[in-house]
mmCIF file of C-alpha atoms in Angstrom:
data_model
loop_
_atom_site.group_PDB
_atom_site.id
_atom_site.type_symbol
_atom_site.label_atom_id
_atom_site.label_comp_id
_atom_site.label_asym_id
_atom_site.label_seq_id
_atom_site.Cartn_x
_atom_site.Cartn_y
_atom_site.Cartn_z
ATOM 1 C CA MET C 1 79.955 70.386 65.657
ATOM 2 C CA SER C 2 79.895 73.618 64.486
ATOM 3 C CA LEU C 3 81.982 76.633 63.699
ATOM 4 C CA LYS C 4 80.317 79.030 66.691
ATOM 5 C CA SER C 5 80.743 75.595 69.031
ATOM 6 C CA ASN C 6 84.431 75.385 67.979
ATOM 7 C CA ALA C 7 84.846 78.756 68.313
ATOM 8 C CA ARG C 8 83.379 79.042 71.849
ATOM 9 C CA LYS C 9 85.128 76.335 73.260
ATOM 10 C CA VAL C 10 88.598 78.089 71.849
ATOM 11 C CA LEU C 11 88.059 80.752 73.503
ATOM 12 C CA VAL C 12 87.049 79.249 77.128
ATOM 13 C CA VAL C 13 90.516 77.246 76.488
ATOM 14 C CA LEU C 14 92.441 80.354 75.693
ATOM 15 C CA THR C 15 90.388 82.432 78.808
ATOM 16 C CA VAL C 16 91.368 79.774 80.929
ATOM 17 C CA ALA C 17 94.951 79.882 80.155
ATOM 18 C CA GLY C 18 95.050 83.824 80.074
ATOM 19 C CA LEU C 19 93.861 83.459 83.595
ATOM 20 C CA LEU C 20 96.255 81.095 84.961
ATOM 21 C CA SER C 21 99.143 82.822 83.566
ATOM 22 C CA GLY C 22 97.890 86.099 85.339
ATOM 23 C CA LEU C 23 97.961 84.321 88.363
ATOM 24 C CA SER C 24 101.056 82.823 88.312
ATOM 25 C CA ALA C 25 102.265 86.397 86.976
ATOM 26 C CA CYS C 26 101.266 88.134 90.575
ATOM 27 C CA GLY C 27 103.248 85.081 92.656
ATOM 28 C CA LEU C 28 100.067 82.636 93.251
ATOM 29 C CA ASN C 29 102.654 80.012 92.191
ATOM 30 C CA GLY C 30 105.142 81.243 95.209
ATOM 31 C CA ASP C 31 109.154 82.287 94.821
ATOM 32 C CA ASN C 32 110.447 79.225 97.126
ATOM 33 C CA SER C 33 114.208 81.188 96.691
ATOM 34 C CA GLY C 34 115.112 81.167 100.166
ATOM 35 C CA SER C 35 117.906 79.262 101.874
ATOM 36 C CA ALA C 36 115.153 76.694 103.089
ATOM 37 C CA THR C 37 112.790 76.440 100.415
ATOM 38 C CA GLY C 38 108.924 75.228 101.036
ATOM 39 C CA SER C 39 108.584 71.660 101.251
ATOM 40 C CA ASN C 40 105.697 69.137 100.895
ATOM 41 C CA ASP C 41 108.620 66.173 102.365
ATOM 42 C CA SER C 42 106.090 65.024 105.935
ATOM 43 C CA ASP C 43 109.565 65.432 107.624
ATOM 44 C CA THR C 44 109.179 69.585 107.342
ATOM 45 C CA VAL C 45 106.649 71.918 108.081
ATOM 46 C CA ASN C 46 106.661 75.327 106.863
ATOM 47 C CA ILE C 47 106.004 78.911 106.986
ATOM 48 C CA GLY C 48 104.404 81.192 104.179
ATOM 49 C CA VAL C 49 105.577 84.430 104.049
ATOM 50 C CA LEU C 50 103.909 87.237 102.407
ATOM 51 C CA TYR C 51 106.920 89.692 101.293
ATOM 52 C CA PRO C 52 107.632 92.202 97.974
ATOM 53 C CA LYS C 53 110.898 91.020 96.600
ATOM 54 C CA THR C 54 109.574 93.151 93.491
ATOM 55 C CA GLY C 55 108.254 96.575 93.028
ATOM 56 C CA GLN C 56 108.344 99.771 94.937
ATOM 57 C CA TYR C 57 109.182 97.947 98.568
ATOM 58 C CA ALA C 58 111.681 95.634 96.686
ATOM 59 C CA GLU C 59 114.236 97.224 99.619
ATOM 60 C CA TYR C 60 112.305 95.603 101.979
ATOM 61 C CA GLY C 61 111.579 92.476 100.739
ATOM 62 C CA LYS C 62 115.054 91.674 100.360
ATOM 63 C CA MET C 63 115.690 92.835 104.258
ATOM 64 C CA PHE C 64 113.144 90.701 105.168
ATOM 65 C CA GLN C 65 114.551 87.910 103.569
ATOM 66 C CA GLN C 66 118.157 87.544 104.655
ATOM 67 C CA GLY C 67 116.407 87.865 108.349
ATOM 68 C CA PHE C 68 114.395 85.111 107.387
ATOM 69 C CA ASP C 69 116.811 82.932 106.004
ATOM 70 C CA LEU C 70 119.301 83.841 109.271
ATOM 71 C CA ALA C 71 116.618 82.527 111.467
ATOM 72 C CA ILE C 72 115.910 79.210 109.625
ATOM 73 C CA GLU C 73 119.136 78.637 109.395
ATOM 74 C CA LYS C 74 119.321 78.616 113.362
ATOM 75 C CA VAL C 75 116.366 76.620 113.853
ATOM 76 C CA ASN C 76 117.172 74.019 111.503
ATOM 77 C CA GLU C 77 121.033 74.066 113.314
ATOM 78 C CA ASP C 78 119.116 73.231 116.381
ATOM 79 C CA GLY C 79 116.814 70.781 115.710
ATOM 80 C CA GLY C 80 114.310 71.977 114.362
ATOM 81 C CA VAL C 81 110.711 72.226 115.578
ATOM 82 C CA GLN C 82 109.497 68.893 117.602
ATOM 83 C CA GLY C 83 111.533 66.203 115.187
ATOM 84 C CA LYS C 84 110.781 68.554 111.992
ATOM 85 C CA LYS C 85 112.622 70.958 109.337
ATOM 86 C CA LEU C 86 111.092 73.976 109.420
ATOM 87 C CA GLY C 87 111.124 75.709 105.738
ATOM 88 C CA LEU C 88 109.867 78.657 103.918
ATOM 89 C CA LYS C 89 107.354 79.217 101.036
ATOM 90 C CA TYR C 90 108.268 82.517 99.774
ATOM 91 C CA TYR C 91 105.206 84.455 97.603
ATOM 92 C CA ASP C 92 106.025 87.910 95.952
ATOM 93 C CA THR C 93 103.113 90.317 96.901
ATOM 94 C CA GLN C 94 104.892 93.487 95.955
ATOM 95 C CA SER C 95 103.401 94.309 99.419
ATOM 96 C CA ASP C 96 100.235 95.099 96.975
ATOM 97 C CA ALA C 97 96.440 94.318 98.771
ATOM 98 C CA LYS C 98 95.218 92.838 95.694
ATOM 99 C CA GLN C 99 97.898 90.206 95.452
ATOM 100 C CA ASP C 100 97.937 90.037 99.124
ATOM 101 C CA ALA C 101 93.901 88.958 99.190
ATOM 102 C CA SER C 102 94.895 86.889 96.210
ATOM 103 C CA ILE C 103 97.529 84.701 97.441
ATOM 104 C CA ALA C 104 95.876 84.241 100.760
ATOM 105 C CA PRO C 105 93.163 81.151 99.649
ATOM 106 C CA LYS C 106 96.366 79.253 97.746
ATOM 107 C CA ILE C 107 98.799 79.624 100.763
ATOM 108 C CA ALA C 108 95.916 78.514 103.367
ATOM 109 C CA ALA C 109 95.102 75.583 100.971
ATOM 110 C CA ASP C 110 98.661 74.459 101.624
ATOM 111 C CA LYS C 111 98.547 71.838 104.269
ATOM 112 C CA SER C 112 102.443 71.871 104.827
ATOM 113 C CA ILE C 113 102.045 75.486 106.203
ATOM 114 C CA ILE C 114 101.491 76.036 109.704
ATOM 115 C CA ALA C 115 101.485 79.639 110.099
ATOM 116 C CA VAL C 116 101.786 82.840 107.764
ATOM 117 C CA VAL C 117 104.362 85.384 108.427
ATOM 118 C CA GLY C 118 104.225 89.414 106.429
ATOM 119 C CA ASP C 119 103.601 91.553 104.498
ATOM 120 C CA TYR C 120 105.474 95.084 104.715
ATOM 121 C CA ALA C 121 102.682 97.456 104.733
ATOM 122 C CA SER C 122 100.103 96.982 107.046
ATOM 123 C CA PRO C 123 96.912 97.257 104.440
ATOM 124 C CA ALA C 124 98.427 94.647 102.191
ATOM 125 C CA SER C 125 98.394 92.465 105.565
ATOM 126 C CA ALA C 126 94.959 93.287 106.209
ATOM 127 C CA ALA C 127 93.734 92.263 102.695
ATOM 128 C CA ALA C 128 94.949 88.956 103.506
ATOM 129 C CA SER C 129 93.896 87.943 107.224
ATOM 130 C CA PRO C 130 90.360 87.265 106.452
ATOM 131 C CA THR C 131 90.436 84.002 104.838
ATOM 132 C CA PHE C 132 93.581 83.630 107.407
ATOM 133 C CA GLN C 133 91.348 83.784 110.396
ATOM 134 C CA GLN C 134 88.322 81.503 108.271
ATOM 135 C CA ALA C 135 91.005 78.612 107.608
ATOM 136 C CA GLY C 136 92.893 79.010 111.668
ATOM 137 C CA LEU C 137 95.857 79.544 109.721
ATOM 138 C CA VAL C 138 98.027 81.966 111.959
ATOM 139 C CA HIS C 139 98.963 85.220 110.526
ATOM 140 C CA TYR C 140 101.742 86.813 112.454
ATOM 141 C CA GLY C 141 101.896 90.384 111.166
ATOM 142 C CA PHE C 142 105.560 90.905 112.470
ATOM 143 C CA ASN C 143 105.629 94.353 110.548
ATOM 144 C CA ASN C 144 102.131 95.457 111.410
ATOM 145 C CA SER C 145 102.186 98.705 113.364
ATOM 146 C CA ALA C 146 98.528 99.803 112.880
ATOM 147 C CA PRO C 147 96.772 99.365 115.918
ATOM 148 C CA THR C 148 93.984 98.337 114.280
ATOM 149 C CA PHE C 149 95.561 95.105 112.438
ATOM 150 C CA THR C 150 94.971 92.284 115.095
ATOM 151 C CA ASP C 151 90.678 93.626 114.569
ATOM 152 C CA THR C 152 90.450 91.078 111.952
ATOM 153 C CA GLY C 153 89.978 87.472 114.813
ATOM 154 C CA ASP C 154 91.615 85.466 116.806
ATOM 155 C CA HIS C 155 94.422 84.240 114.605
ATOM 156 C CA VAL C 156 96.373 87.341 113.791
ATOM 157 C CA TRP C 157 98.599 88.533 115.887
ATOM 158 C CA THR C 158 101.225 90.740 115.762
ATOM 159 C CA PRO C 159 104.645 91.855 118.111
ATOM 160 C CA GLN C 160 105.439 94.848 116.235
ATOM 161 C CA ILE C 161 105.044 98.149 118.170
ATOM 162 C CA GLY C 162 101.911 100.165 117.416
ATOM 163 C CA GLN C 163 101.502 103.323 115.707
ATOM 164 C CA ASP C 164 100.106 104.346 118.724
ATOM 165 C CA VAL C 165 103.045 103.878 121.167
ATOM 166 C CA TYR C 166 105.347 104.639 117.937
ATOM 167 C CA GLN C 167 103.914 108.118 117.685
ATOM 168 C CA THR C 168 103.639 109.071 121.418
ATOM 169 C CA ALA C 169 107.592 108.518 121.253
ATOM 170 C CA ASN C 170 107.805 110.589 117.927
ATOM 171 C CA ALA C 171 105.830 113.547 119.634
ATOM 172 C CA ASP C 172 107.801 113.369 122.710
ATOM 173 C CA ILE C 173 111.340 113.908 120.928
ATOM 174 C CA VAL C 174 109.657 116.673 118.653
ATOM 175 C CA ALA C 175 108.281 118.740 121.423
ATOM 176 C CA LYS C 176 111.542 118.471 123.439
ATOM 177 C CA LYS C 177 113.379 119.952 119.335
ATOM 178 C CA ALA C 178 110.337 122.265 117.886
ATOM 179 C CA LYS C 179 107.154 124.119 119.219
ATOM 180 C CA LYS C 180 106.114 125.022 115.648
ATOM 181 C CA ILE C 181 106.185 122.327 113.143
ATOM 182 C CA SER C 182 105.043 121.424 109.740
ATOM 183 C CA VAL C 183 103.777 117.795 108.907
ATOM 184 C CA VAL C 184 103.443 115.886 105.987
ATOM 185 C CA TYR C 185 102.398 111.849 106.030
ATOM 186 C CA ILE C 186 101.751 109.200 103.153
ATOM 187 C CA GLU C 187 97.595 109.041 102.324
ATOM 188 C CA ASN C 188 96.966 105.822 102.961
ATOM 189 C CA ASP C 189 95.474 104.170 106.134
ATOM 190 C CA TRP C 190 98.609 103.322 108.270
ATOM 191 C CA GLY C 191 99.903 107.091 107.285
ATOM 192 C CA LYS C 192 96.440 108.639 108.359
ATOM 193 C CA GLN C 193 95.817 106.816 111.547
ATOM 194 C CA ALA C 194 99.618 107.515 112.446
ATOM 195 C CA TYR C 195 99.239 111.035 111.751
ATOM 196 C CA GLU C 196 96.305 111.228 114.119
ATOM 197 C CA TYR C 197 98.093 109.222 117.016
ATOM 198 C CA PHE C 198 101.179 112.025 116.458
ATOM 199 C CA LYS C 199 98.825 115.151 116.026
ATOM 200 C CA GLU C 200 96.989 114.218 119.462
ATOM 201 C CA GLU C 201 100.190 113.870 121.228
ATOM 202 C CA ALA C 202 101.721 116.446 119.931
ATOM 203 C CA GLU C 203 99.250 118.836 120.717
ATOM 204 C CA LYS C 204 99.583 117.509 124.454
ATOM 205 C CA LYS C 205 103.060 118.488 124.103
ATOM 206 C CA GLY C 206 101.987 122.189 123.306
ATOM 207 C CA VAL C 207 103.076 122.027 119.869
ATOM 208 C CA GLU C 208 101.871 123.822 117.301
ATOM 209 C CA ILE C 209 100.880 122.720 113.845
ATOM 210 C CA ALA C 210 101.130 125.212 111.317
ATOM 211 C CA TYR C 211 100.820 122.978 108.364
ATOM 212 C CA GLU C 212 99.560 119.588 107.739
ATOM 213 C CA SER C 213 99.307 118.008 104.390
ATOM 214 C CA SER C 214 99.179 114.227 103.078
ATOM 215 C CA TYR C 215 100.832 112.891 99.746
ATOM 216 C CA LEU C 216 100.247 109.487 97.754
ATOM 217 C CA PRO C 217 102.483 107.097 97.796
ATOM 218 C CA ASP C 218 103.800 107.000 94.446
ATOM 219 C CA SER C 219 104.268 110.815 93.983
ATOM 220 C CA THR C 220 107.683 111.796 92.457
ATOM 221 C CA ASP C 221 107.262 115.862 93.480
ATOM 222 C CA LEU C 222 106.048 116.662 96.474
ATOM 223 C CA SER C 223 107.250 120.866 95.992
ATOM 224 C CA PRO C 224 103.489 121.600 95.745
ATOM 225 C CA ILE C 225 102.791 120.445 99.320
ATOM 226 C CA LEU C 226 106.581 121.193 100.587
ATOM 227 C CA ILE C 227 106.242 125.175 99.550
ATOM 228 C CA PRO C 228 103.594 125.717 102.554
ATOM 229 C CA ALA C 229 104.847 123.417 104.817
ATOM 230 C CA ARG C 230 108.473 125.290 104.799
ATOM 231 C CA ASP C 231 106.775 128.429 104.032
ATOM 232 C CA ALA C 232 104.823 128.259 107.314
ATOM 233 C CA LYS C 233 108.672 128.939 108.945
ATOM 234 C CA PRO C 234 108.296 125.662 111.332
ATOM 235 C CA ASP C 235 111.366 124.743 114.045
ATOM 236 C CA ALA C 236 111.073 121.237 112.410
ATOM 237 C CA VAL C 237 109.224 119.315 109.478
ATOM 238 C CA VAL C 238 107.875 115.825 110.312
ATOM 239 C CA ASP C 239 107.344 113.055 107.841
ATOM 240 C CA ILE C 240 105.163 109.774 108.653
ATOM 241 C CA GLY C 241 105.601 107.642 105.808
ATOM 242 C CA TYR C 242 107.860 105.616 104.694
ATOM 243 C CA GLY C 243 111.912 105.335 103.598
ATOM 244 C CA PRO C 244 111.371 106.365 99.655
ATOM 245 C CA ASP C 245 108.862 108.532 100.440
ATOM 246 C CA GLY C 246 110.924 110.180 103.337
ATOM 247 C CA ALA C 247 114.252 110.689 101.015
ATOM 248 C CA LEU C 248 112.118 112.357 98.520
ATOM 249 C CA VAL C 249 110.455 114.711 101.130
ATOM 250 C CA LEU C 250 113.850 115.955 102.638
ATOM 251 C CA ASN C 251 115.959 116.374 99.488
ATOM 252 C CA THR C 252 113.111 118.861 98.208
ATOM 253 C CA LEU C 253 113.036 120.653 101.573
ATOM 254 C CA ARG C 254 116.875 120.586 101.445
ATOM 255 C CA ASP C 255 118.017 120.703 97.866
ATOM 256 C CA LYS C 256 114.767 122.452 96.191
ATOM 257 C CA LEU C 257 113.252 124.606 98.653
ATOM 258 C CA GLY C 258 116.703 125.759 100.803
ATOM 259 C CA TYR C 259 114.666 124.240 104.113
ATOM 260 C CA THR C 260 117.580 123.930 107.011
ATOM 261 C CA GLY C 261 115.477 123.442 110.059
ATOM 262 C CA GLU C 262 115.351 119.986 111.918
ATOM 263 C CA PHE C 263 113.874 116.950 109.764
ATOM 264 C CA PHE C 264 111.977 113.630 111.666
ATOM 265 C CA GLY C 265 110.830 111.270 109.428
ATOM 266 C CA GLY C 266 112.409 108.384 107.047
ATOM 267 C CA GLN C 267 113.249 104.949 107.918
ATOM 268 C CA GLU C 268 116.115 102.586 108.360
ATOM 269 C CA THR C 269 117.154 101.205 105.524
ATOM 270 C CA ASP C 270 120.389 101.609 103.307
ATOM 271 C CA GLU C 271 117.872 102.784 100.679
ATOM 272 C CA PHE C 272 116.890 106.041 102.509
ATOM 273 C CA LEU C 273 120.709 106.655 103.602
ATOM 274 C CA ASN C 274 121.672 106.025 99.775
ATOM 275 C CA LEU C 275 118.723 108.568 98.632
ATOM 276 C CA ALA C 276 118.851 111.075 100.745
ATOM 277 C CA GLY C 277 122.710 111.344 101.204
ATOM 278 C CA LYS C 278 124.297 114.223 103.150
ATOM 279 C CA ASN C 279 120.993 115.175 103.898
ATOM 280 C CA ALA C 280 119.685 112.749 105.860
ATOM 281 C CA GLU C 281 122.853 113.800 109.080
ATOM 282 C CA GLY C 282 120.567 114.793 111.849
ATOM 283 C CA THR C 283 117.863 112.640 110.984
ATOM 284 C CA ILE C 284 115.759 111.335 114.039
ATOM 285 C CA ILE C 285 113.423 108.645 113.636
ATOM 286 C CA THR C 286 111.607 106.237 116.259
ATOM 287 C CA GLY C 287 112.625 102.228 116.091
ATOM 288 C CA SER C 288 113.102 99.141 117.749
ATOM 289 C CA PHE C 289 116.513 98.066 118.021
ATOM 290 C CA SER C 290 119.658 99.261 117.650
ATOM 291 C CA ALA C 291 122.629 96.772 116.292
ATOM 292 C CA THR C 292 125.362 98.895 117.844
ATOM 293 C CA GLY C 293 123.718 99.530 120.903
ATOM 294 C CA THR C 294 121.554 96.831 122.066
ATOM 295 C CA LYS C 295 123.250 95.211 125.706
ATOM 296 C CA ASP C 296 121.109 91.597 125.008
ATOM 297 C CA GLU C 297 123.405 88.717 124.866
ATOM 298 C CA LYS C 298 121.494 87.399 122.411
ATOM 299 C CA ALA C 299 120.857 89.934 120.557
ATOM 300 C CA GLN C 300 124.635 90.356 120.175
ATOM 301 C CA ARG C 301 125.042 87.213 118.943
ATOM 302 C CA PHE C 302 122.165 87.447 116.127
ATOM 303 C CA VAL C 303 124.276 90.901 115.059
ATOM 304 C CA LYS C 304 127.527 88.735 115.636
ATOM 305 C CA ASP C 305 125.712 85.975 112.887
ATOM 306 C CA PHE C 306 123.805 88.306 110.708
ATOM 307 C CA LYS C 307 127.390 90.376 110.153
ATOM 308 C CA ALA C 308 129.054 87.080 109.419
ATOM 309 C CA LYS C 309 126.639 86.170 106.833
ATOM 310 C CA TYR C 310 126.060 89.017 105.503
ATOM 311 C CA GLY C 311 129.055 91.699 105.551
ATOM 312 C CA LYS C 312 127.036 94.074 107.742
ATOM 313 C CA ASN C 313 125.291 94.896 110.978
ATOM 314 C CA PRO C 314 121.326 94.137 110.701
ATOM 315 C CA GLY C 315 118.636 97.211 111.237
ATOM 316 C CA ASN C 316 115.289 97.624 112.474
ATOM 317 C CA PHE C 317 113.743 95.422 109.499
ATOM 318 C CA GLU C 318 116.187 92.549 109.799
ATOM 319 C CA VAL C 319 115.993 92.031 113.451
ATOM 320 C CA THR C 320 112.035 92.133 113.064
ATOM 321 C CA ALA C 321 111.671 89.497 110.440
ATOM 322 C CA TYR C 322 114.563 87.265 112.442
ATOM 323 C CA GLN C 323 112.644 87.343 115.535
ATOM 324 C CA ALA C 324 109.392 86.124 113.586
ATOM 325 C CA ILE C 325 110.714 83.155 112.844
ATOM 326 C CA ILE C 326 112.253 82.380 115.943
ATOM 327 C CA ASP C 327 108.631 83.547 118.220
ATOM 328 C CA LEU C 328 106.755 80.684 115.924
ATOM 329 C CA ALA C 329 109.278 77.975 115.937
ATOM 330 C CA HIS C 330 109.420 78.678 119.987
ATOM 331 C CA ALA C 331 105.636 78.051 120.020
ATOM 332 C CA ALA C 332 105.579 75.370 117.668
ATOM 333 C CA SER C 333 108.160 73.581 120.053
ATOM 334 C CA LYS C 334 106.747 74.008 123.014
ATOM 335 C CA GLU C 335 103.124 73.250 121.690
ATOM 336 C CA GLY C 336 103.031 71.119 118.376
ATOM 337 C CA ALA C 337 104.638 71.870 114.787
ATOM 338 C CA THR C 338 100.906 72.364 113.350
ATOM 339 C CA ARG C 339 98.462 75.452 112.723
ATOM 340 C CA GLU C 340 96.733 74.739 116.394
ATOM 341 C CA GLY C 341 100.291 74.430 118.162
ATOM 342 C CA ILE C 342 101.669 77.613 116.703
ATOM 343 C CA GLN C 343 98.157 79.207 118.094
ATOM 344 C CA LYS C 344 97.985 77.250 121.452
ATOM 345 C CA GLY C 345 101.362 78.637 121.850
ATOM 346 C CA LEU C 346 101.076 82.338 121.364
ATOM 347 C CA GLN C 347 97.978 82.172 123.545
ATOM 348 C CA THR C 348 99.780 80.856 126.334
ATOM 349 C CA ILE C 349 103.744 81.132 126.249
ATOM 350 C CA THR C 350 105.068 83.606 128.534
ATOM 351 C CA ASP C 351 108.744 83.819 127.422
ATOM 352 C CA PHE C 352 108.781 84.374 124.384
ATOM 353 C CA PRO C 353 112.925 85.582 123.539
ATOM 354 C CA LEU C 354 113.090 89.560 122.766
ATOM 355 C CA TYR C 355 115.353 90.351 120.727
ATOM 356 C CA GLN C 356 114.260 94.177 120.065
ATOM 357 C CA GLY C 357 114.052 97.033 122.824
ATOM 358 C CA ASN C 358 116.032 96.412 126.214
ATOM 359 C CA GLY C 359 115.929 92.077 124.917
ATOM 360 C CA GLY C 360 114.739 89.788 127.763
ATOM 361 C CA THR C 361 111.412 88.207 126.740
ATOM 362 C CA PHE C 362 108.072 88.765 126.017
ATOM 363 C CA LYS C 363 104.113 88.049 125.724
ATOM 364 C CA PHE C 364 101.464 88.490 124.098
ATOM 365 C CA ASN C 365 97.984 90.554 125.271
ATOM 366 C CA GLN C 366 95.822 87.929 124.846
ATOM 367 C CA LYS C 367 92.899 90.834 124.448
ATOM 368 C CA THR C 368 94.763 92.672 121.477
ATOM 369 C CA ARG C 369 97.245 90.042 120.313
ATOM 370 C CA ARG C 370 100.256 92.054 120.629
ATOM 371 C CA ALA C 371 102.948 92.312 121.895
ATOM 372 C CA ASP C 372 103.061 93.714 125.607
ATOM 373 C CA ASN C 373 106.165 94.832 127.048
ATOM 374 C CA ILE C 374 108.204 96.281 123.688
ATOM 375 C CA ASP C 375 109.318 99.747 124.233
ATOM 376 C CA PRO C 376 110.598 101.566 120.709
ATOM 377 C CA ILE C 377 113.785 103.287 120.766
ATOM 378 C CA LEU C 378 115.214 106.814 119.019
ATOM 379 C CA LEU C 379 117.531 106.297 116.199
ATOM 380 C CA ILE C 380 119.283 109.668 114.149
ATOM 381 C CA VAL C 381 121.889 109.572 111.684
ATOM 382 C CA LYS C 382 125.070 110.209 112.446
ATOM 383 C CA ASP C 383 128.352 109.979 109.729
ATOM 384 C CA GLY C 384 125.806 108.350 107.619
ATOM 385 C CA LYS C 385 124.407 105.444 109.739
ATOM 386 C CA PHE C 386 121.317 105.450 111.650
ATOM 387 C CA VAL C 387 123.136 104.886 115.883
ATOM 388 C CA GLN C 388 120.774 104.871 119.089
ATOM 389 C CA TYR C 389 120.001 108.301 119.830
ATOM 390 C CA ASP C 390 121.577 109.103 123.169
ATOM 391 C CA GLY C 391 119.564 112.658 123.996
ATOM 392 C CA GLU C 392 122.546 114.720 123.126
#
C-alpha cells in the first residue's frame, strides 16, 4: 500500500474521530443527570428534555430541571404511567438553535422516548420541531410563547400563554401607568414578534411610543440605545426580552443614565433579581403563576412540595416545567405510554390539571394546539421578591 493511501486512511480516521468528539461536546450523548435518569429498560418510558444546562441561559435550565425532577418523583410515587416508570433524558443545548437541530435526530431515533419537552427559547425549540414532527414524536414546547411555534405540524404543542396574550396584558398595565414610553426589545424572532403585539395594543390604548430600538442578545453595553430612550422623556421604559438583558437595561438606566421613571421588563428569576438588586424594586412583568398568590389547592401542594425539596418557593419557570411532565404523564396514563398515546391524549383529553393562572383544568385548542384557557397575571417586585400585583 502506498504512503499516499496510508495517509488518506489516517486522515479519514482522524476526521471521523473529530466529528464524533464534536457531536459529544454539543450534547448529542445526552446529559442524563436528572433524578430519574434516562433508561432503555422495557419497564421505563422516557421524556426527552432539551434545555440549557450550560451557556448564557443556564439559570433557566436549573429552574426547569428542578420542576422536571419534582414532577417525575410525583408521577412515579403515584405508580408511573400504565405500569411503567417514567424517566427523563436530558440534553444540554445551551438553547442554541444549531444544537437543537443537531440533537433532534438522536432523540427521534431513541424508541424509549415517547415525547420531548423544551427548549427555553422559541427559536431554538423551533429548530428541532421538524425532526420530531417527521418522526411522529410529540414536541411539547412548554416554555415557547411565540404564537407561530406550533405551525410546524400536528405533533407540535404548547400549554404556554402566547405572546399575543402576554403582550396585550403588558400593554394594558403600561397604559394605566404611562402615556408616553420608550421601548427596547431583544433582536430575535421572538423579540420582534412580541414587540409587534405590544406595539399594536399600546397604540390602541392611546400610548405614544416616543422611541423604539432593538438590541442583540449578547449585548454588554446598551448605553447607545438607552441614552436616546431616556432623552425622549418617557413616563416609562419597557423592555421586551429575557432576564439578564432586562437587568442590563434596568441597571444602565438607573445607575448610568439617572432615569427614575417606571420600568416594565425582566423575568421572574433569581438571576434577574440578583443582577438588578435594588433597581428591581417596583418592576412589573406579566407572568402565569404566583407561589404566594395562588388559590388552587393542587398548586398550593406543589408549592409546599417544591419548598420542602429545594428550600424556596417556585416561580413561573419551575411551575411550567413541573406542569409539562404532569401533562404528558396524564396523557400517557389515559391513552397509552407510547408516542401514539401521547398524541391521542393531547387531542382528546379535556381535563389536564392546571397549576398556572387560576388553576382548575385546561384543554387544548385543536386548531392552534395551544392551551385554551390559561390567563396571564401581573407580578411586581416588592422587598426584593416578585409577588402578585393587585393593581394598587
